[in-house]
Each structure stands twice: as C-alpha cells, then as structure tokens.
Amino acid sequence: MTRLTRRQLMTLGLGAATATTLAGCATPGMTSVNTAPTLPAAADGKPVTLTYWAWLKDLQAVADIWNAANPHVQVRTVWIPSSGQGGYQKLYTALAAGGGPDLAQIELRAIPEFMLVNGVVDLARYGASGDATTFDPTLWGQVSFSDGVYGIPQDSGPMATFYQTAAFEAVSAKPPTTWTEWAQVAVELRKNKVYIDCFSISDPSSFVAYATQAGAAWLKADTDGWVLNMTDEATLAVARFFDTAIDSDLVTTAFALYSPPWFAAAANGSLASVTDASWADALVEGVANGEGKWRVAPMPRWEHGGYGSSYRGGSTTAVLAHSAHPAEALAFATWLNGSHEGIDALIKQSGIGWSPIKDYIGADRTGASDFFQGQDYNTDVFLPASTEQNDKWQWWPITQQSLNILADEFRRKPSGQTLVDSVAKAEASILTAFRNKGLTIRKGEA
Amino acid sequence: MSSTAQTSEKAGPRTRRRSTPTSRAPWLLLAPFLVVFLLTFILPILAAVGSSFVQVTRKGLFGEAGVSQEFAWFHNYALALQNSSFISSIGRMFLFGIVQVPIMIALATVLAFLLESASAKWPGAFRAAYFLPYGVPGVIATILWTFLYVPGLSPVIDVAKWMGIDVDFLGAGTVLWSIANIVTWSYTGYNMLIIIAQLKSIPGELYEAAHIDGASPWRVARSIQVPLIAPALMLTTVFSIIGTLQLFAEPQVLMSVSPAIDSQYTPNLSAYTTAFAYNDYNVAAAQAVLIALVAFVLSFAFLRLTNRKS
C-alpha cells in the first residue's frame, strides 16, 4: 500500500516538475521592452546606481569623472570578456534570465543581434534622436533602424595601411594607392620572401571591410522583410582579386591578424604591411622592436570606384532591456561618447578606437608620433579616411552567424574552393539561417 | 506483481510503523543532495528536452511586430541534423576517439604495468609524475602546449626546421592530432591510476602460483593481469568515449592560434555557439540532446560488445 503510494507520489512529483519546467521554458527574449510604456527618470535627488558591462580597460576611471559631477547618478563598471569571446555570451544569458546591467558595450555589428532577442532599449523614445547631429552620420546610421536608435556610438575604425618602410624601400616601392598597385608591390616583396599582408580565412571581417569599400551593401531592410545580395559586382570583384592574390602566393593565409605568428612575422620583417582600422596602431606598436620602422598610408582604392576607405570594428554603449533607469543611462552614455571630456578620458584611460563625434579626434590623437617616424598619422591619414565611408552598409540580426558561415566557406580555400564560390555558397546558407530564425528574407537582384 | 501486492498487504501493519523518525532520517539526510541534484541536474535536463521541441517565429525585421512560439515536434532536431558543421563535428570526434582512446588506454596500461612490476624503481614518485598533468586544468594545459605549437614561439618547430623538416601543428590536417596529444597528456595518468588500483587488488597468491609454475613476466601480464583488470579498462574506455564527445576547452583555446578550428569544431562547441553566439536556444537544446544520445549509444554499444566477448 505504502509502496504504491510512494511510487504514485513520485510519478506525480515528476509529472508536476515536468509540467512546471515545460511551462517555464519559454524561449528567452519573447517580449519587447520597446512596446511597454517608457520609464520615467528618478525623482530629483533620489540616488540611482547604474551598472555598465564593458571590456574597455580602466573604464571605472572614466566613469568616476561623471560620478564626481553627478552625485545622484553613480555608474559602476564591470569588466567582461571582449565581444563574442565571452562577453556577449554573458550578456545574452543575463538577458535570458531577465537581468543584466543597465548599460553594456555592444559592437556596432552586434546591435541588430541584440535587437533580435529584445535586449536593447530604443533610445529614440528617450530623446536620443536629438543627439544625431553630434555623431558621425555613418555610425549613427548603423545604430538607427526603422525610426529607432538602439545604441550610442562609442568608437569606430576607419581603415588605412600600416607599412614597414624598410621592406618597401628594399624593393623601391611607394605605398600603393590602388589595389592593382598593391598587387604589383606584393610581387616585388615576394622576391625577398616577404608577404605584403595576410588574408585571414578564419575571420572574414577584413574581407567584409574590403567589400564595403568597393561599394557592397549586403543587407537591406525593406518593407516586406530583409533583402540579401552578397553576389553583387563589388563583392565578386573583391573575391576575384583575393582569389588571384592567394593563388599567386602574394598574401599568406597561414595565420590571422594579431595572432602570435602574426606578431612573430611582423617583428622579423617577413610581413611588410597591414591594412586595418585606426585602432590597430596600438597593436602595431606592440610588434617587438618596431619603433621607428612603421608609417601609415591611405588605404589602396578599388579602380572601378567605391569609397576612399572602409571601417572594421567599432562599439556602442547600449541601454539594456531590463534597466530600471533608461533615462539616466542614456544621459550617461551621451556624456561618455558625445562630449569632448568623455572622449578624451576614454582615449586616455581605455584606448578606444576612432572618436565617434564629428570633427573631434581627441586631444591625445593630435601631434607627431615617435613610433610612426614622427608622422601625424591621425590627422593626416585617418581623419580624411573617416569621412570617406560607405554609408549604405547596414548590419543585420545574424551578423556573427553569417560571418561564421562565410569563414567556414573561406576555410575551404586551401583545399581549392575559390572565394567567389564561397561567397555564393555562404549567401545561400545565410538565407536559410535567416528563415530558420523565423525571419523573412529574399534574395536581392544583382 | 500479485506477489508484491500480497507482501505489501501482509506487511501492512509493519509498514505503518515505518514512518517513524528513524525511517525518515535517510530521506532527511539525503534531502540536501536531492534538492541540489533535482534543481541543477534533473530540471535543466527536462528544460533542455522541453525547449528542444519549441520553435520561434518573428514578424518584422527584428521580431518587433510580434514573436510567437509553438510546439514544433522534431523541427529543431531536423535543423540540427541538417547543419553539416554539426554532423562533421560528430564525425571528427569519431575519428578522434577511434585513434586517441585506444592509444591513451594502451599507454595507461603499459605505464601501470611498468610501475607495478617488481623491478620498478621509485614507483611512488613516477606515479605522481605521470598523474601530475591531470591536475593541470584543460585550459592551462592547452595554453602551455600552445607555446610548443605556434611557429615563431615553438622550440620544437625551430629544431625541426634545422633538421630540414617543416612541421605545422596547427594546420587543417594536423590540429586534431595536436588536440589529441594534449588530451592524451592530460588523462593518461588518471586512467593509469584507475588501472593501478585494479592491479593492486589482484591477490598475491595468483602471482605466487604463476611464479611456481615458472611463468615469464610477459605470461603473467597476458594471462593474469590483463584479464583481471578488464573491468578497469572498460570503465576508463567508457569515460574516455564520453569525454571525447564532450571535448570543449582545448579546441576553444587553440582556436585563437589555429585558423583551422571553426566555431563548430566539436559537438559541444557547436551547441555553445548555437546557443550563446547565435541565440538559438531551441536548436542548441536539440543538439545537446543529440550529443547525450550519441554518448549513451556509444557507451552502451561498447559495453555490449565487450560483454559478448567475455
């Protein structure tokens, strides 16, 4: 009798547990904070504490400047691992659990991904649209989607070419102004067993930047959903160019940018240049015994047209969905990224990338650099580059997955699959990935 | 069934007495364990199984016009199985397991025999030395080995270059075996210890009898030791099969130096990426269930196979 009851009890218990689990296992991110009424700012004098998760170093020192001036809105920073290397994973889990910080560092390209899980607050509802004129229009375009603003731009990465003067002088070459010239210089450098650059088959973000420069805009938001076109002439021309470059052994695919083998090759002079974002200056300065050996030149241009430069990387400060004080959080984010005081402190303490404000590159970024042979490279090279950007490019809700899909195809390059084929195959997979997310997408006309 | 019913009927008055403090004591003492076990083990498994059957649909560009979820039967399992990267990650682990597990178990057995042989010198010190790598966490072990794998940093590659050999530990064809090397280095000592424990439980009379019969050490190993440590070998092999399918830390750390490792290199990496980089918790749950099923089937098949032989 008792034994039977106990078994029954157990079945009942298990059943109840299963039922509650199934009821409780609603997929996270189902409700949108942006359809709920806006939250009012705290009453005057009522102290508010904001938490801010970011991977910028020494960010608390910057926040303390704000804290001293705003005793009733205190900001506490928490360090998280960088972006997809653990930081986003942490943010997503916190959001899924219904928690998370008030503010977080989110890359420009990841903003739509956080929108997909209803993780970020539409700041236009708290008056952020008024700040549009302060910021770089290209960056502002990347955080704005259908009348909403989903993050305050924090930094970006206009691109140029860092090169070792000795390697170029050895073949009496000047920094190339077009990609065709770049290939010619590469041929000369190979005679000295020097590579002009590496082409990362595991991280296609450089390829994306080159395609952006050539004029590509892979994703467009239309009224009936997303429109994808990765096989446009601009992208295919870039893919063909690098297919030839890799096949003729002009670039190496053996390592990725800023990996230990990259630093080793840059230090011993077997890697002559790197075309990358402005924030790469700190990385190039990390090359052993590099002082006085490097200079910066404008990025080579595509001969068929496109833009003078491109960008790689860049972050925002976003207000997360479960914040109880979005109004105060926006005020802090605007001060941090939109004021000269905030930008100067961010550059000094945290070494952020290119300033997101129009016409202000930061006090520490002016003047000659000892490392780069006394060149005033920020004003001379990167400032013009920051204005020659493809403003039609837009990120999309599955950026990281799409880049991984592209990387998985690019990895087949050493075994013979061309980049041109890889782009086409990746496009088909990305269409499927969109649909599997329950999103609407169609293939755009070429 | 009827007999149980009868017994319980007969035992009726006695069972009533069972709800005394003494009969409740074991449950009370077990309660802390059971609560934690239920909350952190059973419930998450049920939640994962539950969410693996759910599908999300979004309206608008980001789901801003409405998100809905519905019961989707095996839709997520179909998606997981259509993902060629996930399938090839399982295939990769098969290849890995077929090569690495036998090598590691053989190595562990040989080390155990050597340390347990009569002529062994300082067996205690060597046992500790062989076991030491197990004390190094997987992430740290991989970082240590990275310095031996990366060109420009690795003395091994430099020495090989002087001898005219070009080695690439991190290429598409080799990095799997570089991982296998780290795993073997980490776990051989641990498996060796389990085998030694079993060797120590072999009664001395057996060795004496073999000695009197004039058996050679080789004969003793083959006819006495190997058959008697079979349970330990089986246990370590099953652990290794499960461990292989759960490979995560080593490839995750090596990823930063080897372009050949993608975000779905092993089944667990694939589930991790799907859940926390792609925010697709439902498909990730389906992947996790599939990984558990494969581990279960493999372990079960191995046990059946070895049992039939004996």
mmCIF file with all atom_site columns, C-alpha atoms in Angstrom, chain A residues 211 214-216 218 229-240 304 445-446:
data_model
loop_
_atom_site.group_PDB
_atom_site.id
_atom_site.type_symbol
_atom_site.label_atom_id
_atom_site.label_alt_id
_atom_site.label_comp_id
_atom_site.label_asym_id
_atom_site.label_entity_id
_atom_site.label_seq_id
_atom_site.pdbx_PDB_ins_code
_atom_site.Cartn_x
_atom_site.Cartn_y
_atom_site.Cartn_z
_atom_site.occupancy
_atom_site.B_iso_or_equiv
_atom_site.pdbx_formal_charge
_atom_site.auth_seq_id
_atom_site.auth_comp_id
_atom_site.auth_asym_id
_atom_site.auth_atom_id
_atom_site.pdbx_PDB_model_num
ATOM 1  C CA . ALA A 1 211 ? 33.845 44.651 -49.990 1.00 0.00 ? 211 ALA A CA 1
ATOM 2  C CA . ALA A 1 214 ? 34.224 48.535 -53.028 1.00 0.00 ? 214 ALA A CA 1
ATOM 3  C CA . GLY A 1 215 ? 30.619 49.629 -52.553 1.00 0.00 ? 215 GLY A CA 1
ATOM 4  C CA . ALA A 1 216 ? 28.830 46.476 -51.392 1.00 0.00 ? 216 ALA A CA 1
ATOM 5  C CA . TRP A 1 218 ? 24.836 43.004 -48.467 1.00 0.00 ? 218 TRP A CA 1
ATOM 6  C CA . ASN A 1 229 ? 22.658 40.417 -52.027 1.00 0.00 ? 229 ASN A CA 1
ATOM 7  C CA . MET A 1 230 ? 26.194 39.166 -51.463 1.00 0.00 ? 230 MET A CA 1
ATOM 8  C CA . THR A 1 231 ? 26.889 38.321 -55.078 1.00 0.00 ? 231 THR A CA 1
ATOM 9  C CA . ASP A 1 232 ? 26.880 41.896 -56.357 1.00 0.00 ? 232 ASP A CA 1
ATOM 10 C CA . GLU A 1 233 ? 29.625 43.010 -58.729 1.00 0.00 ? 233 GLU A CA 1
ATOM 11 C CA . ALA A 1 234 ? 31.551 44.881 -55.992 1.00 0.00 ? 234 ALA A CA 1
ATOM 12 C CA . THR A 1 235 ? 31.808 41.830 -53.712 1.00 0.00 ? 235 THR A CA 1
ATOM 13 C CA . LEU A 1 236 ? 32.633 39.437 -56.546 1.00 0.00 ? 236 LEU A CA 1
ATOM 14 C CA . ALA A 1 237 ? 35.378 41.766 -57.820 1.00 0.00 ? 237 ALA A CA 1
ATOM 15 C CA . VAL A 1 238 ? 36.970 41.777 -54.350 1.00 0.00 ? 238 VAL A CA 1
ATOM 16 C CA . ALA A 1 239 ? 36.624 37.989 -54.099 1.00 0.00 ? 239 ALA A CA 1
ATOM 17 C CA . ARG A 1 240 ? 38.239 37.510 -57.527 1.00 0.00 ? 240 ARG A CA 1
ATOM 18 C CA . HIS A 1 304 ? 36.298 50.543 -60.517 1.00 0.00 ? 304 HIS A CA 1
ATOM 19 C CA . GLU A 1 445 ? 18.632 41.245 -57.668 1.00 0.00 ? 445 GLU A CA 1
ATOM 20 C CA . ALA A 1 446 ? 22.240 41.640 -58.704 1.00 0.00 ? 446 ALA A CA 1
#
